[in-house]
């Protein structure tokens, strides 16, 4: 597709836009306006931008951002001819890719399987009736039709859409041709890439009727992504508040997939939450499984960098607890258990470690966790919620086997505070890694 789109750009969109003037021409012999050339340039890397709504949004953003009257006055026939030419280029590229792929794949579907598939696929008529609007929503004075990607039509009001979305406001402000091609029941038609169930949920939030927030976390992400796409910041805030109020379950085992979807749709709060939760699981191609297909390359890179940063921060924090002279472990005094760890000297002889050290049971706890972290950052990482439990369990085992020492007294006086501080410090270093990774 890259070469085809490149030819399309340099040919003035197959001649459909030859002679077009703009206040911001592109650098390719000024054949296309900059906004249009940039829209086409990004298409091979982001195929989802091949969407008529995306094209209209790019045009509206340019007209109102650059105050370009030249592009605002492009005739509807010219825009229509451009879109048909672009559609031919994209479809021919896709057909060529599909043809090449089909030659490499062995057919695995027989006629009976295809027959079953046809019987299971709902007809267009059925799909149009699957998502009726709520009865409390009155659309008798609707002045626009929003059509979902699965061809469900929603009669709505431009004023409601424009008041909630800057994207729709800009679109509806564009001069409308008198001979509209896309019309349903006498109303202008706007086609969008969202499915009917997502649009219905979004509509219930836009209007003053009971909202229908999805119960599935992935469906909530789709709803948030739609509000992000159409620049509905107030709607996004409301959806997030409703999700928090309803105490909706989070990713629940699909943390990496949720992270990938959130990053793809620029949902930073959800991406941060999911990224933290992925630390409880391994990060390997095998563990990602089918979810790997949802990742953009840069998103997977950022997740790996975040995880390594978390590992490094945790190492630094735990190593500070081995310093009984200047670190947080100075509260621990003499222990009846052997409290003198050893290390090899220059000649390979074993000698005692100089200076005070934590009790061996505590030192063993930290050195074991440090060793696990150094082994690989792709393994599940230590979390702040688990370290306190591990500390208490190590202390319990030590007290039962030591026959009595000052460690129990130290814990009774300062141990609770020590455990809370340990948990908080680990939480802080993870939060710091999160802030640096996802600005």
XYZ file of C-alpha atoms in Angstrom:
439
model
C 0.000 0.000 0.000
C 2.891 2.377 0.727
C 4.021 2.613 -2.902
C 0.454 2.958 -4.192
C -0.338 5.784 -1.759
C 2.961 7.484 -2.628
C 2.022 7.444 -6.333
C -1.445 8.702 -5.431
C 0.036 11.663 -3.527
C 2.476 12.716 -6.259
C -0.161 12.414 -8.991
C -2.441 14.984 -7.371
C -4.793 12.222 -6.179
C -4.961 10.717 -9.679
C -5.631 14.173 -11.088
C -8.793 14.735 -9.035
C -7.215 17.653 -7.144
C -4.962 19.122 -9.824
C -4.767 22.909 -9.586
C -6.116 23.078 -6.036
C -4.785 26.040 -4.043
C -4.333 26.177 -0.277
C -2.808 28.520 2.292
C -0.545 25.630 3.407
C 0.771 23.710 0.366
C 2.799 20.525 0.838
C 6.459 20.077 0.082
C 5.958 17.627 -2.794
C 5.961 20.157 -5.633
C 2.946 21.747 -3.916
C 0.672 19.160 -5.601
C -1.554 18.617 -2.539
C -2.366 20.734 0.512
C -0.244 19.877 3.538
C -3.176 18.573 5.629
C -4.263 16.193 2.869
C -0.743 15.028 2.064
C -0.146 14.305 5.762
C -3.457 12.401 5.985
C -2.419 10.213 3.040
C 1.180 9.803 4.266
C 0.027 8.255 7.556
C -2.490 5.889 5.974
C -0.187 2.898 5.214
C 0.951 2.826 8.844
C -2.533 3.473 10.202
C -5.065 1.774 7.883
C -7.936 2.695 10.224
C -7.573 6.299 8.982
C -9.143 5.166 5.686
C -12.506 6.292 6.920
C -14.664 9.007 5.372
C -15.314 10.453 8.812
C -11.562 10.674 9.465
C -11.144 12.495 6.146
C -13.902 14.970 6.987
C -12.381 15.532 10.428
C -8.965 16.281 8.901
C -10.548 18.737 6.462
C -12.545 20.493 9.185
C -9.503 20.752 11.453
C -7.496 22.374 8.656
C -10.202 24.838 7.645
C -10.777 26.126 11.181
C -7.164 25.825 12.304
C -5.662 27.628 9.276
C -8.763 29.661 8.319
C -8.373 28.338 4.781
C -11.216 29.505 2.556
C -9.710 27.742 -0.467
C -10.215 24.254 0.991
C -13.565 25.255 2.486
C -14.847 25.968 -1.023
C -13.763 22.654 -2.607
C -16.837 21.513 -4.566
C -18.649 18.447 -3.295
C -18.158 16.752 -6.687
C -14.389 17.206 -6.376
C -14.350 15.743 -2.858
C -16.503 12.854 -4.037
C -14.198 12.169 -7.001
C -11.159 12.253 -4.703
C -12.702 9.750 -2.293
C -13.660 7.373 -5.112
C -10.111 7.512 -6.482
C -8.628 6.879 -3.037
C -11.051 3.995 -2.471
C -9.911 2.369 -5.715
C -6.257 2.664 -4.695
C -6.811 1.239 -1.198
C -9.061 -1.592 -2.363
C -6.677 -2.611 -5.161
C -3.788 -2.680 -2.664
C -5.801 -4.814 -0.248
C -6.897 -7.196 -2.999
C -3.286 -7.617 -4.117
C -2.185 -8.363 -0.531
C -5.056 -10.808 -0.007
C -4.258 -12.563 -3.274
C -0.624 -12.967 -2.275
C -1.604 -14.268 1.137
C -4.177 -16.719 -0.172
C -1.526 -18.403 -2.355
C 0.524 -19.145 0.768
C -2.341 -20.529 2.830
C -3.863 -23.934 2.389
C -7.669 -23.812 2.065
C -9.296 -25.144 5.218
C -12.946 -24.330 4.577
C -15.279 -26.556 2.624
C -18.695 -25.710 1.229
C -20.552 -27.028 4.266
C -18.518 -24.816 6.617
C -19.265 -21.819 4.437
C -22.910 -22.749 4.425
C -22.953 -22.875 8.240
C -21.257 -19.511 8.383
C -23.843 -17.969 6.102
C -26.687 -19.256 8.231
C -25.085 -17.887 11.399
C -24.400 -14.428 9.975
C -27.341 -12.076 10.676
C -28.865 -10.327 7.715
C -28.539 -6.573 7.281
C -32.202 -6.129 8.115
C -31.820 -8.047 11.371
C -28.730 -6.086 12.350
C -30.557 -2.822 11.836
C -33.198 -3.842 14.362
C -30.798 -5.230 16.989
C -29.992 -1.864 18.531
C -33.114 0.302 18.831
C -32.821 3.579 20.666
C -34.217 3.804 24.221
C -37.926 4.616 24.338
C -37.202 7.642 26.519
C -35.238 9.232 23.664
C -37.416 11.260 21.295
C -35.963 11.661 17.801
C -38.945 13.039 15.912
C -36.997 16.251 15.161
C -33.705 14.548 14.315
C -31.704 16.314 11.611
C -28.842 13.870 10.965
C -28.345 10.104 10.645
C -25.270 8.511 12.257
C -24.586 5.109 10.722
C -22.474 2.508 12.538
C -19.901 0.273 10.884
C -22.433 -2.574 10.943
C -24.973 -0.354 9.168
C -27.323 0.518 12.011
C -28.854 3.974 11.561
C -29.344 6.341 14.504
C -31.437 9.505 13.911
C -29.948 12.199 16.140
C -29.723 15.958 16.619
C -26.794 18.000 15.348
C -27.090 20.418 18.269
C -26.588 17.627 20.830
C -23.615 16.176 18.971
C -21.997 19.573 18.379
C -22.429 20.698 21.990
C -20.617 17.592 23.241
C -17.983 17.154 20.554
C -15.598 19.629 18.940
C -15.195 17.208 16.047
C -18.912 17.197 15.238
C -19.103 20.957 15.776
C -16.393 21.516 13.166
C -17.972 19.038 10.776
C -21.437 20.524 10.942
C -19.960 24.008 10.482
C -18.624 23.084 7.048
C -20.610 24.352 4.047
C -23.017 21.591 2.997
C -23.616 21.020 -0.737
C -27.172 21.250 -1.981
C -26.933 17.901 -3.780
C -26.004 15.562 -0.913
C -25.224 12.041 -2.103
C -25.571 10.252 1.262
C -29.124 10.787 2.505
C -31.450 8.541 4.521
C -35.118 9.502 4.895
C -34.253 13.012 3.761
C -31.541 13.446 6.450
C -27.784 13.727 5.809
C -25.873 10.528 6.593
C -22.598 10.414 8.559
C -20.831 7.066 8.573
C -18.581 6.234 11.535
C -16.298 3.312 12.354
C -17.895 2.358 15.705
C -20.277 -0.581 15.990
C -23.943 -0.176 16.870
C -23.678 -1.278 20.507
C -20.923 1.271 21.183
C -22.886 4.057 19.479
C -26.033 3.249 21.422
C -24.140 3.373 24.722
C -22.542 6.689 23.709
C -25.922 8.141 22.739
C -27.407 7.291 26.144
C -24.620 9.345 27.743
C -25.029 12.279 25.359
C -28.755 12.696 25.982
C -30.578 13.360 29.251
C -31.770 9.782 29.627
C -30.597 6.866 31.818
C -27.074 5.982 30.688
C -26.177 2.444 29.633
C -22.545 1.892 30.608
C -21.328 -1.539 29.400
C -20.537 -4.170 32.002
C -17.549 -5.563 30.089
C -14.249 -3.733 30.629
C -13.243 -4.103 26.968
C -16.599 -2.616 25.926
C -15.997 0.288 28.297
C -12.655 0.831 26.565
C -14.436 0.941 23.193
C -16.843 3.544 24.591
C -13.988 5.635 26.013
C -12.116 5.331 22.713
C -15.134 6.716 20.830
C -15.413 9.681 23.191
C -11.660 10.254 22.805
C -11.905 10.152 19.014
C -14.724 12.714 18.915
C -13.089 14.951 21.578
C -15.810 14.514 24.196
C -13.769 15.250 27.317
C -16.780 15.838 29.589
C -18.352 12.580 28.403
C -15.113 10.715 29.116
C -15.041 12.093 32.653
C -18.639 10.999 33.218
C -17.986 7.468 31.901
C -14.935 7.035 34.135
C -16.885 8.283 37.146
C -19.712 5.829 36.422
C -17.268 2.947 36.056
C -15.681 3.840 39.406
C -19.081 4.232 41.090
C -20.335 0.889 39.806
C -17.053 -0.736 40.927
C -16.739 -2.420 37.536
C -14.216 -5.249 37.435
C -10.946 -4.325 35.777
C -8.943 -6.231 33.151
C -9.219 -9.431 35.250
C -6.610 -11.593 33.530
C -6.411 -9.623 30.286
C -4.138 -6.844 31.533
C -1.787 -6.883 28.535
C -4.671 -6.860 26.053
C -6.354 -3.961 27.878
C -3.054 -2.063 27.901
C -2.644 -2.576 24.140
C -6.179 -1.369 23.390
C -5.877 1.615 25.730
C -2.554 2.715 24.238
C -3.828 2.338 20.682
C -6.758 4.636 21.505
C -4.712 7.123 23.615
C -6.548 6.266 26.840
C -3.703 7.146 29.206
C -5.406 6.535 32.607
C -6.551 3.063 31.562
C -3.155 2.292 30.016
C -1.384 3.229 33.261
C -3.674 1.069 35.372
C -3.263 -1.908 33.056
C 0.525 -1.446 32.838
C 0.839 -1.696 36.623
C -1.318 -4.829 36.687
C 0.849 -6.509 34.031
C 3.692 -6.592 36.582
C 1.892 -9.500 38.278
C 2.328 -11.631 35.146
C 5.262 -12.619 32.906
C 5.929 -10.504 29.842
C 6.839 -12.925 27.048
C 5.518 -13.587 23.572
C 4.068 -16.849 24.877
C 2.220 -15.140 27.747
C 0.860 -12.441 25.426
C -0.531 -15.079 23.064
C -3.194 -13.842 20.667
C -3.207 -10.481 22.456
C 0.118 -9.691 20.767
C -1.793 -8.912 17.561
C -3.427 -5.938 19.298
C -0.106 -4.298 20.129
C 1.387 -1.424 18.194
C 5.166 -1.902 18.064
C 5.870 1.267 20.043
C 3.318 0.312 22.724
C 5.018 -3.035 23.367
C 8.398 -1.283 23.476
C 7.098 1.229 26.034
C 5.648 -1.552 28.188
C 8.978 -3.416 28.196
C 10.866 -0.232 29.100
C 8.412 0.514 31.891
C 8.795 -2.992 33.275
C 12.611 -2.778 33.226
C 12.452 0.609 34.954
C 10.204 -0.911 37.646
C 12.681 -3.769 38.136
C 15.627 -1.369 38.470
C 13.751 0.849 40.946
C 12.721 -2.155 43.049
C 16.327 -3.407 43.131
C 17.622 -0.054 44.328
C 14.942 0.141 47.011
C 15.498 -3.374 48.381
C 19.290 -2.970 48.372
C 18.913 0.082 50.611
C 17.278 -2.197 53.214
C 20.461 -4.272 53.430
C 22.340 -1.232 54.741
C 21.855 -1.479 58.509
C 24.041 1.566 59.089
C 22.309 4.186 56.966
C 19.237 2.433 55.552
C 15.743 1.879 56.956
C 16.827 -1.375 58.708
C 18.745 0.416 61.481
C 15.922 -0.400 63.925
C 17.063 -4.036 64.126
C 19.566 -4.734 66.889
C 21.320 -7.897 68.071
C 19.718 -11.195 67.124
C 20.541 -14.535 68.787
C 20.595 -16.096 65.339
C 24.029 -15.913 63.682
C 24.139 -12.360 62.427
C 27.461 -12.263 60.622
C 27.204 -12.949 56.882
C 30.426 -13.727 54.984
C 31.961 -12.801 51.654
C 35.112 -13.856 49.721
C 38.138 -11.548 49.945
C 40.678 -10.697 47.220
C 42.425 -14.065 47.618
C 39.188 -16.076 47.621
C 39.166 -16.640 51.347
C 35.833 -16.351 53.154
C 35.724 -13.568 55.731
C 32.954 -11.851 57.750
C 31.219 -8.830 56.255
C 32.392 -5.740 58.092
C 29.892 -3.350 59.615
C 26.407 -3.989 60.984
C 23.890 -5.927 58.911
C 20.184 -6.766 59.294
C 19.269 -10.028 61.037
C 19.926 -12.996 58.782
C 16.232 -13.892 58.407
C 15.549 -10.354 57.119
C 18.684 -10.291 55.008
C 17.714 -13.630 53.455
C 14.290 -12.246 52.571
C 15.739 -9.242 50.749
C 18.615 -11.067 49.044
C 16.224 -13.710 47.692
C 13.892 -11.076 46.259
C 16.898 -9.174 44.819
C 18.174 -12.357 43.175
C 14.769 -13.000 41.570
C 14.637 -9.450 40.213
C 18.145 -9.680 38.760
C 17.336 -12.963 37.030
C 14.970 -11.396 34.482
C 12.635 -8.428 34.305
C 10.207 -10.436 32.129
C 9.214 -12.594 35.116
C 6.395 -11.446 37.436
C 7.781 -8.622 39.568
C 7.595 -8.088 43.290
C 4.619 -5.904 44.245
C 4.195 -3.537 47.159
C 1.122 -5.444 48.363
C 3.017 -8.739 48.723
C 6.271 -7.614 50.367
C 4.674 -6.825 53.729
C 3.096 -10.277 53.919
C 6.438 -11.865 53.067
C 8.136 -9.808 55.794
C 5.621 -10.922 58.432
C 5.870 -14.570 57.371
C 9.686 -14.494 57.528
C 9.509 -12.955 61.014
C 7.003 -15.592 62.192
C 9.206 -18.463 61.001
C 12.260 -16.872 62.613
C 10.565 -16.415 65.993
C 9.376 -20.036 65.999
C 12.856 -21.399 65.263
C 15.138 -18.984 67.134
C 13.985 -19.883 70.644
C 13.623 -16.255 71.629
C 15.460 -13.079 70.611
C 15.005 -9.333 70.491
C 13.463 -9.387 66.997
C 9.965 -9.947 68.403
C 10.375 -7.027 70.782
C 11.696 -4.817 67.972
C 8.738 -5.732 65.777
C 6.286 -5.042 68.640
C 7.746 -1.545 69.101
C 8.595 -0.495 65.526
C 7.904 -3.433 63.215
C 4.427 -2.366 62.128
C 5.727 1.028 61.073
C 8.712 -0.676 59.379
C 6.401 -2.921 57.327
C 4.147 -0.037 56.314
C 7.153 2.046 55.263
C 8.576 -0.865 53.253
C 5.304 -1.299 51.402
C 4.997 2.444 50.775
C 8.552 2.770 49.458
C 8.022 -0.016 46.944
C 4.741 1.573 45.880
C 6.470 4.947 45.455
C 9.247 3.585 43.213
C 6.676 1.844 41.014
C 4.643 5.046 40.771
C 7.804 6.947 39.823
C 8.502 4.484 37.010
C 4.883 4.858 35.867
C 5.115 8.660 35.779
C 8.323 8.580 33.758
C 7.046 5.974 31.290
C 3.613 7.440 30.502
C 3.737 11.239 30.509
